[in-house]
Amino acid sequence: MSSVRRENSLSKPSTRSRSRRPSSSNQAADAPRLPAEFLKSAASFSQCPPETGPEIAFAGRSNAGKSSVLNRLTGSRRTAKVSKQPGRTQLLNFFDVPGTTGRLVDLPGYGFAKAGKSAQAAWQKTVNDYLNKRDALAGIVLVMDIRHPLQPFDIELIEWADPSELPMRILLNKADKLKRGAQSKVLQQVRNVIAGAELTSVQVFSASSGQGVAELVSTLISWLGEPAE
Ligand code: GDP
């Protein structure tokens, strides 16, 4: 494809084993939220904290609402605030999920208009290293603005996740901006794209209204494979 694809290349699907994925799915479907506590930021793969348990990475284009999704999911406006602090936006930010050994990992939003080429290359390498090498990675939440779905990097991540045997949940965020019929149309469009990708699923979501949060929490708890408190 374009140079974007080469620059962003996620390269090899890893050889991670299916057996590493948590398999439990016996958690309450109506869990309202997934609390999280900031642990640390990492500027490079080598700075990532030692693995303790399954990690769920959050990816998305800047402004798709990734921070708002994290805040809604964790029930705290402070969660993603840390990721928004100047200097932290291009880092990997790790959050512990209390009561589990699992973590949420906020990846840098892609598509910074203001980031220079060298800065972009640096965070792309960090993100690629994390996605390709982190054994603890148990799943990816890909946040899209429902009005602008399936941007090039979204597609690239989607095409990489399933062959890498990584579960992915796509969130069509800002659903409150569209009427129900228009929401369904985009949902179907994305379903068509992910048809055949066994481990990839999609749902509508609104960080503003909370639409879809129970469904998301239920999925993420099953990925973590442990109860959240
Ligand atoms: P990020 O750059 O992906 O972390 O995006 P933010 O969470 O900072 O959100 C970008 C903008 O979209 C902000 O103005 C948010 O208030 C807005 N936003 C995020 N989620 C929603 C949503 O579900 N509905 C609406 N209407 N606005 C949202």
PDB file of C-alpha atoms and ligand atoms in Angstrom:
ATOM      1  CA  MET A   1       0.000   0.000   0.000  1.00  0.00           C
ATOM      2  CA  SER A   2       1.217   3.492   0.717  1.00  0.00           C
ATOM      3  CA  SER A   3       4.287   4.611   2.591  1.00  0.00           C
ATOM      4  CA  VAL A   4       2.039   4.804   5.636  1.00  0.00           C
ATOM      5  CA  ARG A   5       1.757   1.062   5.508  1.00  0.00           C
ATOM      6  CA  ARG A   6       5.494   0.519   5.264  1.00  0.00           C
ATOM      7  CA  GLU A   7       6.261   3.007   8.017  1.00  0.00           C
ATOM      8  CA  ASN A   8       3.640   1.503  10.248  1.00  0.00           C
ATOM      9  CA  SER A   9       4.424  -2.033   9.308  1.00  0.00           C
ATOM     10  CA  LEU A  10       3.495  -4.409  12.065  1.00  0.00           C
ATOM     11  CA  SER A  11       5.561  -6.988  10.236  1.00  0.00           C
ATOM     12  CA  LYS A  12       5.468 -10.582  11.246  1.00  0.00           C
ATOM     13  CA  PRO A  13       2.427 -12.058  12.836  1.00  0.00           C
ATOM     14  CA  SER A  14       3.967 -13.479  15.970  1.00  0.00           C
ATOM     15  CA  THR A  15       4.119 -17.119  16.769  1.00  0.00           C
ATOM     16  CA  ARG A  16       2.233 -16.610  19.999  1.00  0.00           C
ATOM     17  CA  SER A  17       0.377 -19.656  21.091  1.00  0.00           C
ATOM     18  CA  ARG A  18      -3.379 -19.795  21.340  1.00  0.00           C
ATOM     19  CA  SER A  19      -2.968 -21.468  24.692  1.00  0.00           C
ATOM     20  CA  ARG A  20      -1.573 -18.271  26.155  1.00  0.00           C
ATOM     21  CA  ARG A  21      -4.877 -16.515  25.748  1.00  0.00           C
ATOM     22  CA  PRO A  22      -7.051 -16.516  28.838  1.00  0.00           C
ATOM     23  CA  SER A  23     -10.030 -18.708  28.238  1.00  0.00           C
ATOM     24  CA  SER A  24     -12.317 -17.995  31.163  1.00  0.00           C
ATOM     25  CA  SER A  25     -15.645 -16.491  30.230  1.00  0.00           C
ATOM     26  CA  ASN A  26     -17.635 -17.133  33.357  1.00  0.00           C
ATOM     27  CA  GLN A  27     -17.707 -13.579  34.611  1.00  0.00           C
ATOM     28  CA  ALA A  28     -20.750 -11.448  35.207  1.00  0.00           C
ATOM     29  CA  ALA A  29     -21.961 -10.028  31.939  1.00  0.00           C
ATOM     30  CA  ASP A  30     -23.302  -6.935  33.601  1.00  0.00           C
ATOM     31  CA  ALA A  31     -20.147  -5.796  35.378  1.00  0.00           C
ATOM     32  CA  PRO A  32     -20.420  -2.035  35.228  1.00  0.00           C
ATOM     33  CA  ARG A  33     -16.779  -1.120  34.923  1.00  0.00           C
ATOM     34  CA  LEU A  34     -13.188  -2.202  35.100  1.00  0.00           C
ATOM     35  CA  PRO A  35     -11.252  -0.126  37.639  1.00  0.00           C
ATOM     36  CA  ALA A  36      -7.618   0.621  36.850  1.00  0.00           C
ATOM     37  CA  GLU A  37      -4.705   2.276  38.602  1.00  0.00           C
ATOM     38  CA  PHE A  38      -1.829   3.959  36.820  1.00  0.00           C
ATOM     39  CA  LEU A  39       1.375   1.966  37.121  1.00  0.00           C
ATOM     40  CA  LYS A  40       3.979   3.505  34.819  1.00  0.00           C
ATOM     41  CA  SER A  41       4.785   4.915  31.383  1.00  0.00           C
ATOM     42  CA  ALA A  42       7.255   3.414  28.935  1.00  0.00           C
ATOM     43  CA  ALA A  43       9.028   5.284  26.153  1.00  0.00           C
ATOM     44  CA  SER A  44      10.440   2.125  24.620  1.00  0.00           C
ATOM     45  CA  PHE A  45       9.867  -1.597  24.725  1.00  0.00           C
ATOM     46  CA  SER A  46      12.737  -2.086  27.146  1.00  0.00           C
ATOM     47  CA  GLN A  47      11.041   0.245  29.616  1.00  0.00           C
ATOM     48  CA  CYS A  48       7.868  -1.844  29.816  1.00  0.00           C
ATOM     49  CA  PRO A  49       7.288  -3.226  33.327  1.00  0.00           C
ATOM     50  CA  PRO A  50       7.855  -6.944  33.997  1.00  0.00           C
ATOM     51  CA  GLU A  51       4.849  -8.974  32.898  1.00  0.00           C
ATOM     52  CA  THR A  52       2.465 -10.042  35.646  1.00  0.00           C
ATOM     53  CA  GLY A  53      -0.583 -11.216  33.720  1.00  0.00           C
ATOM     54  CA  PRO A  54      -2.734 -10.593  30.661  1.00  0.00           C
ATOM     55  CA  GLU A  55      -2.570  -7.136  29.122  1.00  0.00           C
ATOM     56  CA  ILE A  56      -5.264  -5.451  27.055  1.00  0.00           C
ATOM     57  CA  ALA A  57      -3.971  -2.762  24.727  1.00  0.00           C
ATOM     58  CA  PHE A  58      -6.052   0.233  23.622  1.00  0.00           C
ATOM     59  CA  ALA A  59      -5.305   1.610  20.185  1.00  0.00           C
ATOM     60  CA  GLY A  60      -6.915   4.247  18.050  1.00  0.00           C
ATOM     61  CA  ARG A  61      -6.494   7.293  15.960  1.00  0.00           C
ATOM     62  CA  SER A  62      -6.047  10.526  17.918  1.00  0.00           C
ATOM     63  CA  ASN A  63      -9.410  12.093  18.670  1.00  0.00           C
ATOM     64  CA  ALA A  64     -11.367   8.862  18.135  1.00  0.00           C
ATOM     65  CA  GLY A  65     -12.088   9.054  21.864  1.00  0.00           C
ATOM     66  CA  LYS A  66      -9.665   6.482  23.292  1.00  0.00           C
ATOM     67  CA  SER A  67      -9.124   8.476  26.491  1.00  0.00           C
ATOM     68  CA  SER A  68     -12.853   8.976  26.952  1.00  0.00           C
ATOM     69  CA  VAL A  69     -13.415   5.236  26.427  1.00  0.00           C
ATOM     70  CA  LEU A  70     -10.816   4.400  29.081  1.00  0.00           C
ATOM     71  CA  ASN A  71     -12.366   6.859  31.493  1.00  0.00           C
ATOM     72  CA  ARG A  72     -15.832   5.438  30.902  1.00  0.00           C
ATOM     73  CA  LEU A  73     -14.596   1.866  31.188  1.00  0.00           C
ATOM     74  CA  THR A  74     -12.732   2.410  34.427  1.00  0.00           C
ATOM     75  CA  GLY A  75     -15.315   4.738  35.916  1.00  0.00           C
ATOM     76  CA  SER A  76     -12.703   7.356  36.626  1.00  0.00           C
ATOM     77  CA  ARG A  77     -12.001  10.521  34.757  1.00  0.00           C
ATOM     78  CA  ARG A  78      -8.487  10.419  36.097  1.00  0.00           C
ATOM     79  CA  THR A  79      -7.499   7.185  34.355  1.00  0.00           C
ATOM     80  CA  ALA A  80      -6.634   8.489  30.943  1.00  0.00           C
ATOM     81  CA  LYS A  81      -5.823  11.971  32.164  1.00  0.00           C
ATOM     82  CA  VAL A  82      -2.379  10.671  32.930  1.00  0.00           C
ATOM     83  CA  SER A  83      -2.003   9.553  29.321  1.00  0.00           C
ATOM     84  CA  LYS A  84      -2.957  13.028  28.168  1.00  0.00           C
ATOM     85  CA  GLN A  85      -0.294  14.788  30.176  1.00  0.00           C
ATOM     86  CA  PRO A  86       2.236  16.630  28.038  1.00  0.00           C
ATOM     87  CA  GLY A  87       5.116  14.276  27.386  1.00  0.00           C
ATOM     88  CA  ARG A  88       3.048  11.153  28.003  1.00  0.00           C
ATOM     89  CA  THR A  89       0.903  11.154  24.869  1.00  0.00           C
ATOM     90  CA  GLN A  90       3.520   9.267  22.900  1.00  0.00           C
ATOM     91  CA  LEU A  91       4.310   6.731  25.613  1.00  0.00           C
ATOM     92  CA  LEU A  92       2.811   3.379  26.499  1.00  0.00           C
ATOM     93  CA  ASN A  93       0.891   3.888  29.721  1.00  0.00           C
ATOM     94  CA  PHE A  94       0.311   0.851  31.946  1.00  0.00           C
ATOM     95  CA  PHE A  95      -2.588   0.519  34.387  1.00  0.00           C
ATOM     96  CA  ASP A  96      -3.082  -2.287  36.911  1.00  0.00           C
ATOM     97  CA  VAL A  97      -6.558  -3.772  37.191  1.00  0.00           C
ATOM     98  CA  PRO A  98      -7.031  -4.241  40.963  1.00  0.00           C
ATOM     99  CA  GLY A  99      -8.028  -7.710  42.038  1.00  0.00           C
ATOM    100  CA  THR A 100      -6.418  -9.272  38.976  1.00  0.00           C
ATOM    101  CA  THR A 101      -2.903  -9.722  37.649  1.00  0.00           C
ATOM    102  CA  GLY A 102      -4.059  -8.050  34.440  1.00  0.00           C
ATOM    103  CA  ARG A 103      -3.383  -4.624  33.032  1.00  0.00           C
ATOM    104  CA  LEU A 104      -4.766  -2.115  30.592  1.00  0.00           C
ATOM    105  CA  VAL A 105      -2.192  -0.517  28.297  1.00  0.00           C
ATOM    106  CA  ASP A 106      -2.938   2.784  26.614  1.00  0.00           C
ATOM    107  CA  LEU A 107      -0.986   2.892  23.360  1.00  0.00           C
ATOM    108  CA  PRO A 108      -0.093   6.255  21.814  1.00  0.00           C
ATOM    109  CA  GLY A 109      -2.834   7.556  19.539  1.00  0.00           C
ATOM    110  CA  TYR A 110      -1.722   7.515  15.936  1.00  0.00           C
ATOM    111  CA  GLY A 111      -2.115  10.325  13.488  1.00  0.00           C
ATOM    112  CA  PHE A 112      -0.593  13.178  15.430  1.00  0.00           C
ATOM    113  CA  ALA A 113      -0.732  16.118  13.062  1.00  0.00           C
ATOM    114  CA  LYS A 114       1.971  17.855  14.997  1.00  0.00           C
ATOM    115  CA  ALA A 115       4.399  15.007  15.562  1.00  0.00           C
ATOM    116  CA  GLY A 116       7.538  15.221  13.457  1.00  0.00           C
ATOM    117  CA  LYS A 117       8.673  12.319  11.317  1.00  0.00           C
ATOM    118  CA  SER A 118      11.386  11.157  13.702  1.00  0.00           C
ATOM    119  CA  ALA A 119       9.005  11.288  16.672  1.00  0.00           C
ATOM    120  CA  GLN A 120       6.432   9.302  14.715  1.00  0.00           C
ATOM    121  CA  ALA A 121       9.013   6.714  13.702  1.00  0.00           C
ATOM    122  CA  ALA A 122      10.089   6.343  17.339  1.00  0.00           C
ATOM    123  CA  TRP A 123       6.602   5.715  18.705  1.00  0.00           C
ATOM    124  CA  GLN A 124       5.739   3.455  15.805  1.00  0.00           C
ATOM    125  CA  LYS A 125       8.727   1.316  16.655  1.00  0.00           C
ATOM    126  CA  THR A 126       7.726   1.222  20.317  1.00  0.00           C
ATOM    127  CA  VAL A 127       4.158   0.252  19.448  1.00  0.00           C
ATOM    128  CA  ASN A 128       5.267  -2.342  16.886  1.00  0.00           C
ATOM    129  CA  ASP A 129       7.721  -3.858  19.360  1.00  0.00           C
ATOM    130  CA  TYR A 130       5.042  -3.993  22.025  1.00  0.00           C
ATOM    131  CA  LEU A 131       2.483  -5.622  19.724  1.00  0.00           C
ATOM    132  CA  ASN A 132       4.913  -8.122  18.252  1.00  0.00           C
ATOM    133  CA  LYS A 133       6.976  -9.075  21.268  1.00  0.00           C
ATOM    134  CA  ARG A 134       4.895  -8.694  24.404  1.00  0.00           C
ATOM    135  CA  ASP A 135       3.920 -12.202  25.476  1.00  0.00           C
ATOM    136  CA  ALA A 136       1.433 -10.836  28.017  1.00  0.00           C
ATOM    137  CA  LEU A 137      -0.634  -9.177  25.298  1.00  0.00           C
ATOM    138  CA  ALA A 138      -4.048 -10.846  25.520  1.00  0.00           C
ATOM    139  CA  GLY A 139      -6.197  -8.616  23.345  1.00  0.00           C
ATOM    140  CA  ILE A 140      -6.620  -5.291  21.603  1.00  0.00           C
ATOM    141  CA  VAL A 141      -9.394  -2.740  21.841  1.00  0.00           C
ATOM    142  CA  LEU A 142      -9.411  -0.630  18.693  1.00  0.00           C
ATOM    143  CA  VAL A 143     -11.308   2.624  19.111  1.00  0.00           C
ATOM    144  CA  MET A 144     -12.768   4.283  16.013  1.00  0.00           C
ATOM    145  CA  ASP A 145     -14.998   7.302  15.589  1.00  0.00           C
ATOM    146  CA  ILE A 146     -18.177   5.757  14.165  1.00  0.00           C
ATOM    147  CA  ARG A 147     -18.357   8.651  11.705  1.00  0.00           C
ATOM    148  CA  HIS A 148     -14.851   7.918  10.362  1.00  0.00           C
ATOM    149  CA  PRO A 149     -14.380   4.149  10.565  1.00  0.00           C
ATOM    150  CA  LEU A 150     -11.712   1.970   8.978  1.00  0.00           C
ATOM    151  CA  GLN A 151      -8.881   4.436   8.527  1.00  0.00           C
ATOM    152  CA  PRO A 152      -5.706   2.965   6.948  1.00  0.00           C
ATOM    153  CA  PHE A 153      -3.968   2.149  10.229  1.00  0.00           C
ATOM    154  CA  ASP A 154      -7.211   0.660  11.588  1.00  0.00           C
ATOM    155  CA  ILE A 155      -7.281  -1.718   8.636  1.00  0.00           C
ATOM    156  CA  GLU A 156      -3.648  -2.572   9.087  1.00  0.00           C
ATOM    157  CA  LEU A 157      -4.172  -3.441  12.743  1.00  0.00           C
ATOM    158  CA  ILE A 158      -7.280  -5.477  11.924  1.00  0.00           C
ATOM    159  CA  GLU A 159      -5.415  -7.415   9.234  1.00  0.00           C
ATOM    160  CA  TRP A 160      -2.583  -8.118  11.651  1.00  0.00           C
ATOM    161  CA  ALA A 161      -4.504  -9.118  14.791  1.00  0.00           C
ATOM    162  CA  ASP A 162      -6.338 -12.254  13.713  1.00  0.00           C
ATOM    163  CA  PRO A 163      -3.398 -14.018  12.027  1.00  0.00           C
ATOM    164  CA  SER A 164      -1.439 -13.135  15.178  1.00  0.00           C
ATOM    165  CA  GLU A 165      -4.085 -15.004  17.164  1.00  0.00           C
ATOM    166  CA  LEU A 166      -4.938 -11.938  19.159  1.00  0.00           C
ATOM    167  CA  PRO A 167      -8.550 -11.206  20.062  1.00  0.00           C
ATOM    168  CA  MET A 168      -9.665  -7.753  18.981  1.00  0.00           C
ATOM    169  CA  ARG A 169     -12.746  -5.775  19.945  1.00  0.00           C
ATOM    170  CA  ILE A 170     -13.499  -2.832  17.677  1.00  0.00           C
ATOM    171  CA  LEU A 171     -15.434   0.002  19.290  1.00  0.00           C
ATOM    172  CA  LEU A 172     -17.480   2.270  17.048  1.00  0.00           C
ATOM    173  CA  ASN A 173     -17.317   5.157  19.485  1.00  0.00           C
ATOM    174  CA  LYS A 174     -19.349   8.375  19.510  1.00  0.00           C
ATOM    175  CA  ALA A 175     -22.453   6.397  18.564  1.00  0.00           C
ATOM    176  CA  ASP A 176     -24.491   9.157  20.191  1.00  0.00           C
ATOM    177  CA  LYS A 177     -23.591  11.280  17.169  1.00  0.00           C
ATOM    178  CA  LEU A 178     -25.564   9.006  14.815  1.00  0.00           C
ATOM    179  CA  LYS A 179     -29.139   7.797  14.672  1.00  0.00           C
ATOM    180  CA  ARG A 180     -29.756   4.112  15.208  1.00  0.00           C
ATOM    181  CA  GLY A 181     -30.159   3.332  11.501  1.00  0.00           C
ATOM    182  CA  ALA A 182     -26.864   4.992  10.635  1.00  0.00           C
ATOM    183  CA  GLN A 183     -25.158   3.161  13.510  1.00  0.00           C
ATOM    184  CA  SER A 184     -26.392  -0.172  12.147  1.00  0.00           C
ATOM    185  CA  LYS A 185     -25.114   0.671   8.694  1.00  0.00           C
ATOM    186  CA  VAL A 186     -21.564   1.285   9.926  1.00  0.00           C
ATOM    187  CA  LEU A 187     -21.755  -1.800  12.151  1.00  0.00           C
ATOM    188  CA  GLN A 188     -22.631  -3.898   9.120  1.00  0.00           C
ATOM    189  CA  GLN A 189     -19.892  -2.271   7.028  1.00  0.00           C
ATOM    190  CA  VAL A 190     -17.289  -3.193   9.645  1.00  0.00           C
ATOM    191  CA  ARG A 191     -18.757  -6.681  10.100  1.00  0.00           C
ATOM    192  CA  ASN A 192     -18.275  -7.240   6.375  1.00  0.00           C
ATOM    193  CA  VAL A 193     -14.626  -6.236   6.657  1.00  0.00           C
ATOM    194  CA  ILE A 194     -13.929  -8.533   9.608  1.00  0.00           C
ATOM    195  CA  ALA A 195     -15.892 -11.478   8.249  1.00  0.00           C
ATOM    196  CA  GLY A 196     -13.664 -14.520   8.554  1.00  0.00           C
ATOM    197  CA  ALA A 197     -11.522 -13.021  11.316  1.00  0.00           C
ATOM    198  CA  GLU A 198     -12.584 -15.403  14.033  1.00  0.00           C
ATOM    199  CA  LEU A 199     -11.126 -13.479  16.952  1.00  0.00           C
ATOM    200  CA  THR A 200     -12.248 -10.006  15.885  1.00  0.00           C
ATOM    201  CA  SER A 201     -15.565  -8.519  16.919  1.00  0.00           C
ATOM    202  CA  VAL A 202     -17.215  -5.120  16.768  1.00  0.00           C
ATOM    203  CA  GLN A 203     -19.744  -3.191  18.802  1.00  0.00           C
ATOM    204  CA  VAL A 204     -21.172   0.291  18.931  1.00  0.00           C
ATOM    205  CA  PHE A 205     -20.104   2.390  21.883  1.00  0.00           C
ATOM    206  CA  SER A 206     -20.523   5.835  23.334  1.00  0.00           C
ATOM    207  CA  ALA A 207     -18.087   7.091  25.909  1.00  0.00           C
ATOM    208  CA  SER A 208     -20.470   9.999  26.421  1.00  0.00           C
ATOM    209  CA  SER A 209     -23.629   8.035  27.165  1.00  0.00           C
ATOM    210  CA  GLY A 210     -22.143   4.732  28.357  1.00  0.00           C
ATOM    211  CA  GLN A 211     -23.838   2.795  25.561  1.00  0.00           C
ATOM    212  CA  GLY A 212     -22.068  -0.539  25.143  1.00  0.00           C
ATOM    213  CA  VAL A 213     -19.955  -0.349  28.288  1.00  0.00           C
ATOM    214  CA  ALA A 214     -21.398  -3.465  29.984  1.00  0.00           C
ATOM    215  CA  GLU A 215     -20.783  -5.494  26.828  1.00  0.00           C
ATOM    216  CA  LEU A 216     -17.201  -4.261  26.653  1.00  0.00           C
ATOM    217  CA  VAL A 217     -16.477  -4.917  30.321  1.00  0.00           C
ATOM    218  CA  SER A 218     -17.818  -8.440  29.994  1.00  0.00           C
ATOM    219  CA  THR A 219     -15.546  -9.129  27.013  1.00  0.00           C
ATOM    220  CA  LEU A 220     -12.467  -7.674  28.668  1.00  0.00           C
ATOM    221  CA  ILE A 221     -13.020  -9.610  31.883  1.00  0.00           C
ATOM    222  CA  SER A 222     -13.159 -12.796  29.848  1.00  0.00           C
ATOM    223  CA  TRP A 223      -9.859 -11.826  28.210  1.00  0.00           C
ATOM    224  CA  LEU A 224      -8.298 -11.140  31.601  1.00  0.00           C
ATOM    225  CA  GLY A 225      -9.572 -14.491  32.737  1.00  0.00           C
ATOM    226  CA  GLU A 226     -10.029 -13.373  36.295  1.00  0.00           C
ATOM    227  CA  PRO A 227     -12.620 -11.549  38.346  1.00  0.00           C
ATOM    228  CA  ALA A 228     -12.296  -7.799  38.728  1.00  0.00           C
ATOM    229  CA  GLU A 229     -13.217  -6.474  42.155  1.00  0.00           C
TER     230      GLU A 229
HETATM  231  P1  GDP B   1      -8.371  10.554  22.088  1.00  0.00           P
HETATM  232  O1  GDP B   1      -7.487  11.563  21.438  1.00  0.00           O
HETATM  233  O2  GDP B   1      -8.639   9.406  21.186  1.00  0.00           O
HETATM  234  O3  GDP B   1      -7.916  10.138  23.447  1.00  0.00           O
HETATM  235  O4  GDP B   1      -9.799  11.267  22.233  1.00  0.00           O
HETATM  236  P2  GDP B   1     -10.512  11.989  23.471  1.00  0.00           P
HETATM  237  O5  GDP B   1     -10.999  11.005  24.457  1.00  0.00           O
HETATM  238  O6  GDP B   1      -9.647  13.091  23.976  1.00  0.00           O
HETATM  239  O7  GDP B   1     -11.794  12.573  22.727  1.00  0.00           O
HETATM  240  C1  GDP B   1     -11.680  13.454  21.624  1.00  0.00           C
HETATM  241  C2  GDP B   1     -12.932  14.308  21.572  1.00  0.00           C
HETATM  242  O8  GDP B   1     -14.059  13.471  21.288  1.00  0.00           O
HETATM  243  C3  GDP B   1     -13.242  15.019  22.886  1.00  0.00           C
HETATM  244  O9  GDP B   1     -13.792  16.287  22.587  1.00  0.00           O
HETATM  245  C4  GDP B   1     -14.285  14.126  23.536  1.00  0.00           C
HETATM  246  O10 GDP B   1     -15.139  14.823  24.403  1.00  0.00           O
HETATM  247  C5  GDP B   1     -15.045  13.617  22.312  1.00  0.00           C
HETATM  248  N1  GDP B   1     -15.643  12.296  22.543  1.00  0.00           N
HETATM  249  C6  GDP B   1     -15.044  11.171  22.966  1.00  0.00           C
HETATM  250  N2  GDP B   1     -15.912  10.150  23.049  1.00  0.00           N
HETATM  251  C7  GDP B   1     -17.127  10.638  22.690  1.00  0.00           C
HETATM  252  C8  GDP B   1     -18.443  10.068  22.566  1.00  0.00           C
HETATM  253  O11 GDP B   1     -18.700   8.879  22.811  1.00  0.00           O
HETATM  254  N3  GDP B   1     -19.421  10.902  22.113  1.00  0.00           N
HETATM  255  C9  GDP B   1     -19.193  12.210  21.810  1.00  0.00           C
HETATM  256  N4  GDP B   1     -20.215  12.934  21.371  1.00  0.00           N
HETATM  257  N5  GDP B   1     -17.967  12.779  21.926  1.00  0.00           N
HETATM  258  C10 GDP B   1     -16.949  12.002  22.351  1.00  0.00           C
END
